[in-house]
Amino acid sequence: MENIAPAISAPSGMGENKPSNQAVLDWVHEVESLTKPANIFWCDGSEAENNFLLEEACRQGILIKLNPEKRPGCYLHRSNPNDVARVEQFTLICTPSKEGAGPTNHWAEPAETYRKLQEMLKGAMRDRTMFVVPYVMGPPDSPLAKIGYEITDSIYVVLSMRIMTRMGRQASAKLGDDPKAEFNRGVHSLLDVNPERRWICHFPQDNTIISVGSGYGGNVLLSKKCLALRIASYLANKQGWLAEHMLILGVESPEGKKHYVAAAFPSACGKTNFAMLIPPKHFAGWKITTIGDDIAWMEIGDDGRLYAVNPENGYFGVVPGTSYKSNPNAMRSIERDTLFTNVALTNDGDVWWEGKDGAAPDAAFDWKGNPWTPASKEKAAHPNSRFATPMRNNPVLDLEVEDPAGVPISAIIFGGRRSDTMPLVFQAHDWNHGVYIGATMASETTAAATGAVGQVRRDPMAMLPFCGYNIGDYFRHWLETGKRLTSPPLIFHVNWFRKDATGKFLWPGFGDNMRVLKWIIDRCEGRGGAEKSPIGYLPRATELDLEDLEGISSEGLKELLAVKPNEWSKELAAQKAFFQSLQPNVPPELLAQEEEVERRFR
Ligand code: GTP
Ligand code: SPV
Ligand code: MN
């Protein structure tokens, strides 16, 4: 399928939403002079504009319209097979000193990088349309709300940004006319979608992002990982708030008592699923609602608690494994008005993927567009195939999602994908211990980024690929935030992915994660028993509500909650080696925590 498309000509009155802010106009003009597009399309975010662009995208072969009876308002996009995930090795943090980017980021010198990018962008949009996409991140009246403009030559990016952000007129209206008003400058060009000329570059000091050579996901939806995490984390450190790779969910008890929790799991480790889970039957009267499924911006409220908003307006979720059984709310969300990328197409114009309910179709087209049958060796859908769907489609969207003040966070949960070592759940002793747990967390790599899958790597706070500054300063910022919180959230660690000797998941996961969440809420309310272990507080098997839980034996449960000294001696060595690799950046408080855990195991 084509990513790159010739210029479009808009009917009069469309594509003319030129903002009045001179700084925006000057910058767009600069990019125009460099990239030489055939024309400029100024987006306004309207329904009419969206319909026109969808039609154009279908005409140009960028999208396939799905069967409107089966998937109304839904489209399929196939990306270039060389371009199916984030590219961490080509993601650069361009700060004046290498120190600023720190030991976990790929650093490049800003002036030189600008020069290289300019060279690549010279005439890059010739014969193409240059779209200017204005957007707001966060509830527009939130003090944390940010304005961005993304210039792009990809119509797919425009259509995705309309789902994922508050895109359109309101952004330019909010920015106003002051040429000094802050906005993020995002420039994206597909170039020739060549992995050898693919760079995702961040200039935190200039609030600028330049992305070239890709047309996929977090590489090009510059609002998401680039702005809402990498640039935002840099700003948050300077300004005293937190930008985190966390879902935010509400949990209401049958008595009507409500808590919010935020959870950081690495990419493709269960955030979207957890954010909209449906509790098992036994938990009648308990309600889970979603604020966000991927990113949280949090600041300290007047009452000394942590308050969170979701900067996004839609979900860019992993498709494979999504079913009415595993995640009914996601399935309902993607019944309409959804952009699918790299899933299979059925003969009746619907979409299919591995792990969808029911039998596989007898014949279909795989994510590359090749004929596929259940006998085929290749997967029908790419493991990192995604849906982009507006959050309004979520049947359990939380009513406070637009509250500019955000929601108060009772608990923070860290978690990774670990076949062994990590028990189902444990609680940190206090804030600093929690920061240590977050800083040393690890997870098996997934298809969300290019590279090997299934290798354990340290991924502090699930931010390894997303922290826009020195990770040591990031840890320090967390420790400082703890000092300013008079009612800090409790901190937990979970692992839904521990396996038995045969390689089977020990824990059923998904809706049953409610059982773990319930224990977490109990702990927040000062109920809920636990026993002290060297790694933190663990529930005894009797302290988890496991009624009606099927498919798990008492040995399985024991295994799930076990803290095995042989596994932990390896784990502590790995944590220590990780901190060593970051030196001299690790704050002494965290080294002290490391010593404490070691001591507790002795
Ligand atoms: P990103 O969008 O990349 O940030 O991913 P995410 O963290 O939102 O992960 P998501 O919820 O999309 O889940 C990723 C994969 O993990 C999917 O294949 C899910 O089916 C699977 N998964 C999610 N939750 C669970 C769980 O509780 N148990 C098991 N075994 N698998 C899960
Ligand atoms: C992730 O990888 O954490 C995602 C998908 O949410 S992407 O937007 O591609 O980064
Ligand atoms: Mn994510």
XYZ file of C-alpha atoms and ligand atoms in Angstrom:
645
model
C 0.000 0.000 0.000
C 1.187 3.489 -0.768
C 2.276 5.716 2.103
C 3.459 8.465 -0.121
C 0.779 10.208 -2.109
C 0.667 13.072 -4.579
C -0.700 16.471 -3.613
C -4.421 16.814 -3.099
C -6.501 19.761 -4.162
C -9.063 20.797 -1.610
C -12.405 22.325 -2.546
C -12.589 26.015 -1.816
C -13.225 26.803 1.842
C -11.353 23.703 2.961
C -7.768 23.498 4.204
C -7.750 27.234 4.830
C -7.699 27.353 8.621
C -4.611 29.518 8.775
C -3.899 30.520 12.380
C -3.342 34.185 13.172
C -0.273 33.694 15.369
C 2.678 35.182 13.496
C 5.205 32.838 15.129
C 3.308 29.832 13.759
C 3.005 31.417 10.321
C 6.706 32.283 10.189
C 7.742 28.778 11.205
C 5.382 27.118 8.697
C 6.721 29.413 6.010
C 10.267 28.407 6.908
C 9.411 24.702 6.613
C 7.585 25.368 3.339
C 10.620 27.127 1.877
C 12.763 24.157 2.838
C 10.499 21.263 1.831
C 8.847 22.882 -1.247
C 5.375 21.271 -1.062
C 2.908 21.659 -3.933
C 0.458 23.270 -1.520
C -0.420 23.756 2.148
C -3.524 22.344 3.805
C -4.337 24.124 7.095
C -6.440 21.675 9.116
C -9.443 22.764 11.166
C -10.428 19.385 12.632
C -14.000 19.540 11.288
C -16.155 16.582 10.346
C -16.347 17.822 6.731
C -12.568 18.030 6.529
C -12.207 14.551 8.001
C -14.678 13.081 5.501
C -12.901 14.748 2.620
C -9.485 13.495 3.750
C -10.790 9.961 4.323
C -12.153 9.913 0.793
C -8.902 11.246 -0.628
C -6.911 8.670 1.352
C -9.052 5.861 -0.095
C -8.738 7.269 -3.600
C -4.955 7.388 -3.232
C -4.734 3.846 -1.884
C -3.543 4.953 1.571
C -6.669 3.579 3.259
C -9.133 0.817 2.511
C -12.685 1.520 3.585
C -14.056 -1.406 5.594
C -17.546 -2.836 5.159
C -19.812 -0.129 6.620
C -22.309 -2.730 7.800
C -19.660 -4.566 9.781
C -17.355 -1.686 10.756
C -19.049 1.675 10.168
C -16.604 4.534 9.773
C -13.609 2.177 9.905
C -10.556 2.035 7.647
C -7.490 -0.145 7.183
C -4.010 1.158 6.540
C -1.030 -0.996 5.621
C 2.303 0.545 6.473
C 5.500 -0.157 4.609
C 6.708 -3.573 5.884
C 10.035 -1.915 6.744
C 8.148 0.456 9.053
C 5.996 -1.294 11.654
C 7.149 -0.116 15.101
C 9.052 2.526 17.037
C 12.749 2.693 16.216
C 14.573 3.315 19.474
C 18.063 3.223 17.989
C 17.154 6.089 15.645
C 15.419 8.171 18.303
C 17.644 11.043 19.345
C 17.639 13.502 22.213
C 19.459 16.587 21.002
C 20.506 18.540 24.063
C 23.448 20.969 24.136
C 25.508 18.507 26.209
C 25.547 14.706 26.092
C 25.103 14.859 29.858
C 21.674 16.415 29.346
C 20.411 13.355 27.465
C 22.095 11.018 29.945
C 23.296 7.418 29.744
C 20.034 5.833 28.516
C 19.366 8.040 25.491
C 20.916 8.298 22.050
C 22.334 11.798 22.002
C 23.194 14.032 19.081
C 24.545 17.551 18.935
C 21.669 19.931 18.131
C 23.229 22.275 15.539
C 24.747 19.442 13.561
C 21.527 17.423 13.731
C 19.454 20.370 12.505
C 21.872 20.685 9.586
C 21.594 17.001 8.673
C 17.819 17.071 8.931
C 17.613 20.199 6.817
C 19.643 18.469 4.160
C 17.217 15.532 4.163
C 14.162 17.792 4.180
C 15.316 19.931 1.243
C 12.558 19.615 -1.360
C 11.217 16.557 0.508
C 7.566 17.558 0.023
C 7.806 18.397 -3.677
C 4.554 17.394 -5.414
C 3.023 16.585 -2.046
C 0.600 18.436 0.192
C 1.962 19.847 3.415
C -0.630 19.546 6.177
C -0.537 21.830 9.210
C -2.209 20.118 12.164
C -2.985 22.210 15.276
C -3.745 20.285 18.452
C -4.205 20.547 22.209
C -2.888 17.959 24.655
C -4.847 17.594 27.889
C -8.212 19.026 28.880
C -7.898 22.477 27.278
C -8.512 24.344 30.556
C -6.012 22.278 32.517
C -2.961 24.226 33.681
C -0.962 21.332 32.200
C -2.539 21.601 28.710
C -0.057 22.048 25.860
C -0.433 23.219 22.298
C 1.360 21.634 19.403
C 1.472 21.979 15.633
C 2.505 19.066 13.498
C 3.524 19.724 9.927
C 3.302 16.490 7.948
C 3.146 15.195 4.392
C 1.171 12.120 5.468
C -2.601 12.165 5.238
C -2.645 9.070 7.497
C -0.890 11.081 10.199
C -3.495 13.851 9.885
C -6.380 11.388 10.195
C -4.721 9.658 13.155
C -3.941 12.941 14.927
C -7.627 13.882 14.690
C -8.451 10.732 16.666
C -5.562 10.853 19.105
C -5.587 14.553 20.050
C -7.946 17.491 20.430
C -7.158 18.579 16.909
C -8.350 21.666 15.075
C -9.530 25.221 15.510
C -9.599 25.179 19.296
C -5.808 24.771 19.396
C -5.129 27.924 17.408
C -7.822 29.768 19.366
C -6.180 28.735 22.637
C -2.723 29.731 21.424
C -3.953 33.218 20.493
C -1.960 35.941 18.772
C 0.946 36.424 21.151
C 4.018 35.482 19.099
C 5.777 34.572 22.372
C 3.117 32.007 23.371
C 4.580 28.509 23.808
C 3.786 25.802 21.293
C 5.499 22.605 20.220
C 6.936 22.639 16.713
C 6.635 19.225 15.079
C 7.886 18.541 11.576
C 7.286 15.186 9.950
C 8.110 13.984 6.475
C 7.844 10.480 5.099
C 10.780 11.195 2.800
C 11.028 7.866 0.936
C 10.167 5.675 3.988
C 13.679 4.334 4.002
C 14.987 2.774 7.226
C 18.397 4.201 6.435
C 17.041 7.723 6.523
C 14.745 7.351 9.537
C 15.354 9.682 12.470
C 13.104 10.781 15.315
C 14.800 13.847 16.777
C 13.910 15.829 19.872
C 15.196 19.274 20.752
C 13.817 19.765 24.268
C 15.386 23.219 24.699
C 13.551 24.417 21.554
C 10.284 22.520 22.171
C 10.876 21.056 18.710
C 10.527 17.580 17.168
C 11.661 16.554 13.697
C 10.765 13.089 12.433
C 11.769 11.761 9.019
C 11.554 8.530 7.064
C 8.760 6.734 8.932
C 4.986 6.676 8.659
C 4.140 4.634 11.721
C 2.805 5.121 15.251
C 4.985 6.641 17.903
C 7.552 7.633 15.261
C 5.169 10.054 13.581
C 2.169 10.861 15.791
C 4.364 13.525 17.349
C 1.822 14.362 20.044
C 2.280 11.022 21.710
C 5.674 9.691 22.754
C 7.622 12.616 21.310
C 5.691 15.501 22.881
C 3.599 13.989 25.695
C 6.514 11.949 27.071
C 9.970 12.978 25.842
C 9.514 16.739 25.594
C 6.941 16.810 28.418
C 9.180 14.868 30.824
C 11.915 17.434 30.227
C 9.465 20.285 30.912
C 7.986 18.456 33.903
C 11.424 18.203 35.522
C 11.975 21.919 35.060
C 8.476 22.900 36.180
C 7.834 20.438 39.016
C 5.299 17.974 37.603
C 5.409 14.441 36.157
C 4.923 13.159 32.584
C 4.661 9.370 32.732
C 4.006 6.305 30.567
C 0.986 5.385 32.666
C -2.627 4.452 32.269
C -5.100 6.077 34.661
C -8.183 4.203 35.849
C -11.018 4.785 38.282
C -12.220 2.015 40.587
C -15.527 2.400 42.399
C -16.717 0.046 45.129
C -20.338 -1.121 45.467
C -20.659 1.431 48.297
C -19.755 4.187 45.849
C -16.249 4.885 47.186
C -13.934 5.820 44.344
C -10.169 5.697 43.902
C -7.936 6.441 40.952
C -4.728 4.570 40.228
C -1.973 5.163 37.674
C 0.090 2.282 36.315
C 3.320 2.231 34.330
C 3.855 -0.915 32.255
C 6.225 -0.962 29.257
C 4.880 -1.023 25.704
C 2.589 -3.971 24.964
C 2.515 -5.032 28.630
C -1.150 -4.490 29.401
C -1.919 -0.779 30.001
C -4.879 -0.519 27.630
C -6.310 -3.794 28.914
C -5.943 -2.845 32.579
C -7.399 0.633 31.982
C -10.747 -0.749 30.832
C -11.009 -4.130 32.539
C -14.358 -5.673 33.389
C -14.341 -7.202 36.878
C -15.259 -10.897 37.207
C -18.862 -11.767 38.154
C -17.948 -12.221 41.787
C -17.124 -8.482 41.980
C -20.711 -7.395 41.278
C -21.131 -3.679 41.924
C -17.457 -2.822 41.345
C -16.892 -0.456 38.415
C -13.724 0.306 36.488
C -13.603 3.480 34.404
C -10.879 4.819 32.127
C -9.182 8.197 32.255
C -6.283 7.225 29.994
C -4.594 4.132 28.569
C -1.004 5.233 27.898
C 0.148 8.585 29.263
C -0.418 10.522 32.488
C 0.501 14.105 33.274
C 0.455 14.619 37.024
C 0.956 17.498 39.406
C 0.678 18.090 43.113
C -2.641 19.575 44.236
C -3.224 22.074 47.053
C -4.124 19.161 49.317
C -0.708 17.520 48.830
C -2.077 14.698 46.703
C -1.033 13.822 43.160
C -3.556 14.733 40.427
C -3.523 13.228 36.926
C -4.868 14.151 33.511
C -4.736 12.164 30.286
C -3.155 14.379 27.628
C -4.593 12.279 24.797
C -8.020 12.078 23.173
C -7.885 8.542 21.744
C -6.269 5.143 22.097
C -3.534 3.732 19.866
C -3.853 0.156 21.035
C -2.307 -3.233 20.294
C -4.777 -5.302 18.245
C -3.558 -8.929 18.468
C -4.988 -10.684 21.501
C -7.918 -8.267 21.756
C -11.244 -10.117 21.969
C -14.687 -9.869 23.557
C -13.339 -12.313 26.100
C -10.062 -10.530 26.978
C -11.124 -6.890 26.558
C -14.809 -6.357 25.706
C -14.596 -2.582 26.195
C -11.784 -2.273 23.664
C -13.759 -4.466 21.254
C -16.799 -2.198 21.609
C -14.592 0.866 21.177
C -13.292 -0.380 17.833
C -16.658 -1.352 16.373
C -16.864 2.042 14.656
C -14.884 5.134 13.609
C -11.549 3.362 13.965
C -8.354 3.421 11.935
C -6.719 -0.023 11.854
C -3.094 -0.451 10.862
C -1.492 -3.727 9.730
C -4.309 -6.133 10.593
C -5.715 -8.721 8.153
C -8.577 -7.958 5.779
C -11.365 -10.520 5.334
C -13.218 -11.184 2.105
C -16.324 -9.470 3.445
C -14.468 -6.252 4.178
C -13.974 -6.792 7.897
C -10.705 -7.022 9.832
C -9.156 -10.020 11.544
C -6.214 -10.730 13.826
C -4.704 -13.506 15.895
C -6.597 -13.824 19.172
C -9.887 -12.383 17.883
C -13.038 -14.237 18.975
C -14.206 -17.173 16.869
C -12.483 -19.212 14.220
C -9.961 -17.822 11.760
C -11.418 -16.959 8.358
C -10.871 -19.599 5.649
C -9.190 -16.970 3.529
C -8.104 -13.388 4.029
C -5.410 -10.877 3.092
C -2.579 -10.589 5.579
C -1.220 -7.287 6.869
C 0.968 -6.937 3.784
C -2.029 -7.509 1.494
C -1.004 -11.014 0.437
C -3.531 -13.869 0.280
C -3.603 -15.709 3.612
C -5.197 -18.921 4.896
C -5.026 -20.604 8.314
C -2.379 -22.886 6.764
C -0.090 -19.919 6.077
C 3.142 -19.798 8.025
C 3.089 -16.039 8.470
C 0.866 -14.187 10.893
C -2.237 -12.584 9.378
C -1.903 -9.457 11.511
C 1.445 -7.928 12.446
C 2.202 -8.465 16.185
C 2.370 -4.670 16.582
C -0.769 -3.990 14.521
C -2.796 -1.209 16.115
C -6.155 0.502 16.323
C -6.621 4.243 16.676
C -10.001 4.963 18.171
C -11.508 8.039 19.850
C -11.743 7.714 23.639
C -15.416 8.713 23.354
C -16.037 5.206 21.959
C -15.032 3.614 25.262
C -18.182 2.429 27.076
C -16.448 2.893 30.443
C -14.918 6.319 29.831
C -14.640 8.079 33.207
C -16.891 11.117 33.616
C -14.006 13.176 35.013
C -11.866 12.705 31.912
C -12.269 16.368 30.900
C -11.804 17.738 34.424
C -9.032 20.343 34.111
C -7.970 19.663 37.721
C -7.369 15.987 37.008
C -8.165 13.075 39.310
C -6.470 12.310 42.651
C -4.184 9.272 42.507
C -4.358 6.813 45.434
C -1.852 4.290 44.110
C 0.936 4.064 41.560
C 1.628 0.650 40.081
C 4.771 -0.428 38.264
C 4.798 -3.647 36.310
C 6.645 -5.605 33.689
C 6.448 -8.751 31.663
C 8.480 -11.248 33.660
C 8.337 -15.031 33.177
C 9.926 -15.535 36.586
C 11.217 -13.805 39.740
C 8.532 -11.143 40.126
C 5.525 -12.123 42.248
C 1.975 -11.233 41.226
C 1.957 -8.147 43.438
C 3.905 -6.463 46.203
C 3.871 -3.086 47.894
C 6.752 -0.718 48.520
C 7.586 0.208 52.109
C 7.454 3.916 51.351
C 7.885 6.448 48.544
C 11.668 6.144 48.171
C 11.479 2.362 48.172
C 8.752 2.677 45.519
C 10.993 4.905 43.414
C 13.703 2.255 43.707
C 11.265 -0.450 42.572
C 10.244 1.703 39.600
C 13.834 2.623 38.769
C 15.007 -1.001 38.704
C 11.991 -2.569 37.029
C 12.564 -4.780 34.020
C 10.462 -6.355 31.317
C 10.757 -8.729 28.396
C 10.916 -6.741 25.162
C 7.887 -6.783 22.823
C 7.010 -6.064 19.193
C 6.167 -2.430 20.017
C 9.751 -1.496 19.160
C 11.981 -2.961 16.459
C 14.605 -5.427 17.675
C 14.648 -8.720 19.535
C 11.511 -9.770 21.404
C 11.402 -11.530 24.787
C 14.669 -10.278 26.266
C 14.637 -8.995 29.826
C 15.798 -5.403 29.906
C 15.732 -2.749 32.610
C 13.040 -0.210 31.809
C 12.851 2.316 34.642
C 9.239 3.371 35.241
C 8.496 2.051 31.699
C 10.217 5.256 30.541
C 13.488 3.887 29.117
C 12.569 4.855 25.530
C 10.603 7.949 26.576
C 12.560 9.942 29.151
C 13.675 13.135 27.392
C 16.560 13.933 29.731
C 19.161 12.398 32.035
C 17.651 9.371 33.787
C 19.564 10.195 36.981
C 17.888 13.604 37.090
C 14.595 11.862 36.396
C 15.087 9.619 39.455
C 16.035 12.685 41.487
C 12.882 14.440 40.302
C 10.784 11.507 41.535
C 12.507 11.616 44.931
C 11.947 15.382 45.170
C 8.291 14.995 44.189
C 7.895 12.545 47.064
C 9.138 15.169 49.498
C 6.540 17.660 48.263
C 3.621 15.202 48.476
C 2.028 15.346 51.916
C -0.399 12.541 50.955
C 1.617 10.496 48.465
C 0.063 7.597 46.557
C 1.113 4.144 47.764
C 3.425 2.360 45.329
C 3.029 -1.240 44.104
C 4.621 -3.639 41.626
C 2.633 -6.218 39.647
C 3.453 -9.015 37.209
C 0.639 -10.616 35.204
C 3.110 -12.655 33.176
C 4.825 -15.168 35.482
C 4.999 -18.611 33.873
C 5.043 -22.189 35.138
C 7.640 -24.809 34.195
C 5.732 -25.605 30.987
C 5.749 -21.972 29.864
C 2.080 -21.328 30.633
C 0.975 -18.088 32.296
C 0.249 -18.832 35.956
C -2.236 -15.967 36.316
C -5.366 -15.686 34.129
C -4.944 -11.902 33.907
C -7.271 -9.438 32.176
C -10.566 -9.123 34.147
C -9.123 -11.192 36.968
C -6.524 -8.487 37.553
C -9.409 -6.895 39.484
C -8.510 -9.281 42.295
C -5.092 -7.704 42.600
C -6.486 -4.207 42.199
C -8.938 -4.905 45.026
C -6.043 -5.779 47.358
C -4.270 -2.588 46.296
C -7.383 -0.532 47.082
C -7.733 -2.327 50.425
C -4.163 -1.358 51.254
C -4.915 2.268 50.295
C -7.824 2.234 52.705
C -5.714 0.799 55.512
C -7.486 -2.559 55.322
C -6.034 -5.595 53.594
C -3.412 -7.694 55.290
C 0.105 -8.338 54.101
C 3.293 -9.892 55.231
C 6.645 -8.218 55.156
C 9.211 -9.734 52.803
C 12.666 -8.543 51.758
C 11.181 -6.978 48.606
C 8.154 -5.319 50.219
C 4.685 -6.188 51.522
C 3.117 -9.252 49.904
C -0.449 -10.483 50.233
C -0.866 -13.919 51.763
C -2.911 -16.173 49.468
C -5.856 -15.774 51.850
C -5.687 -11.988 51.565
C -6.483 -11.969 47.839
C -10.134 -12.362 46.912
C -9.924 -15.467 44.714
C -13.525 -16.595 44.894
C -14.753 -18.262 41.681
C -11.281 -18.033 40.207
C -10.817 -20.869 37.777
C -7.789 -22.565 36.345
C -5.337 -22.032 39.160
C -4.215 -24.595 41.716
C -2.963 -23.847 45.198
C 0.561 -24.767 44.016
C 0.138 -22.342 41.134
C -0.871 -19.642 43.545
C 2.103 -20.351 45.762
C 4.369 -20.108 42.748
C 2.757 -16.792 41.748
C 3.432 -15.211 45.116
C 6.832 -16.793 45.706
C 9.938 -14.740 46.383
C 12.668 -17.234 45.515
C 16.129 -16.448 46.903
C 17.923 -18.022 43.925
C 15.943 -15.896 41.456
C 16.340 -12.793 43.585
C 20.075 -13.095 43.926
C 20.241 -12.943 40.128
C 17.694 -10.116 40.079
C 19.591 -8.019 42.617
C 22.817 -8.537 40.701
C 21.070 -7.341 37.539
C 19.611 -4.310 39.335
C 23.038 -3.490 40.713
C 24.687 -3.840 37.314
C 22.031 -1.542 35.848
C 22.702 1.177 38.407
C 26.436 0.699 37.811
C 25.878 1.305 34.108
C 24.170 4.611 34.925
C 26.873 5.932 37.251
C 27.660 8.601 38.287
C 24.031 9.563 37.784
C 22.204 7.406 40.346
C 21.004 9.396 43.399
C 22.504 8.177 46.705
C 19.002 7.590 48.107
C 18.497 4.843 45.530
C 21.890 3.282 46.184
C 20.876 3.224 49.846
C 17.655 1.418 48.892
C 19.713 -1.109 46.949
C 21.826 -1.801 50.026
C 18.708 -2.124 52.155
C 17.174 -4.816 49.921
C 20.431 -6.729 49.867
C 20.611 -6.483 53.650
C 17.035 -7.726 54.035
C 17.880 -10.833 51.997
C 20.875 -11.664 54.188
P 1.204 -0.050 24.357
O 0.033 0.479 23.624
O 2.295 -0.543 23.486
O 1.734 0.916 25.365
O 0.700 -1.414 25.104
P -0.149 -1.622 26.431
O 0.743 -1.533 27.617
O -1.350 -0.757 26.415
O -0.574 -3.169 26.316
P -1.984 -3.826 25.925
O -3.021 -3.624 26.989
O -2.353 -3.409 24.564
O -1.583 -5.358 25.926
C -0.513 -5.859 25.154
C -0.589 -7.348 24.994
O -0.577 -7.975 26.280
C -1.869 -7.813 24.309
O -1.566 -8.874 23.446
C -2.737 -8.290 25.446
O -3.646 -9.268 25.045
C -1.714 -8.804 26.456
N -2.201 -8.659 27.845
C -2.747 -7.546 28.408
N -3.113 -7.782 29.688
C -2.776 -9.071 29.951
C -2.899 -9.906 31.114
O -3.393 -9.506 32.159
N -2.414 -11.178 30.995
C -1.851 -11.641 29.838
N -1.413 -12.896 29.823
N -1.741 -10.886 28.716
C -2.178 -9.622 28.781
C 4.118 2.220 22.855
O 4.971 1.620 22.192
O 4.244 2.411 24.091
C 2.886 2.705 22.203
C 2.802 2.592 20.741
O 1.997 3.218 22.864
S 3.606 3.879 19.916
O 2.665 4.994 19.811
O 3.961 3.389 18.593
O 4.758 4.298 20.654
Mn 2.315 2.913 25.149
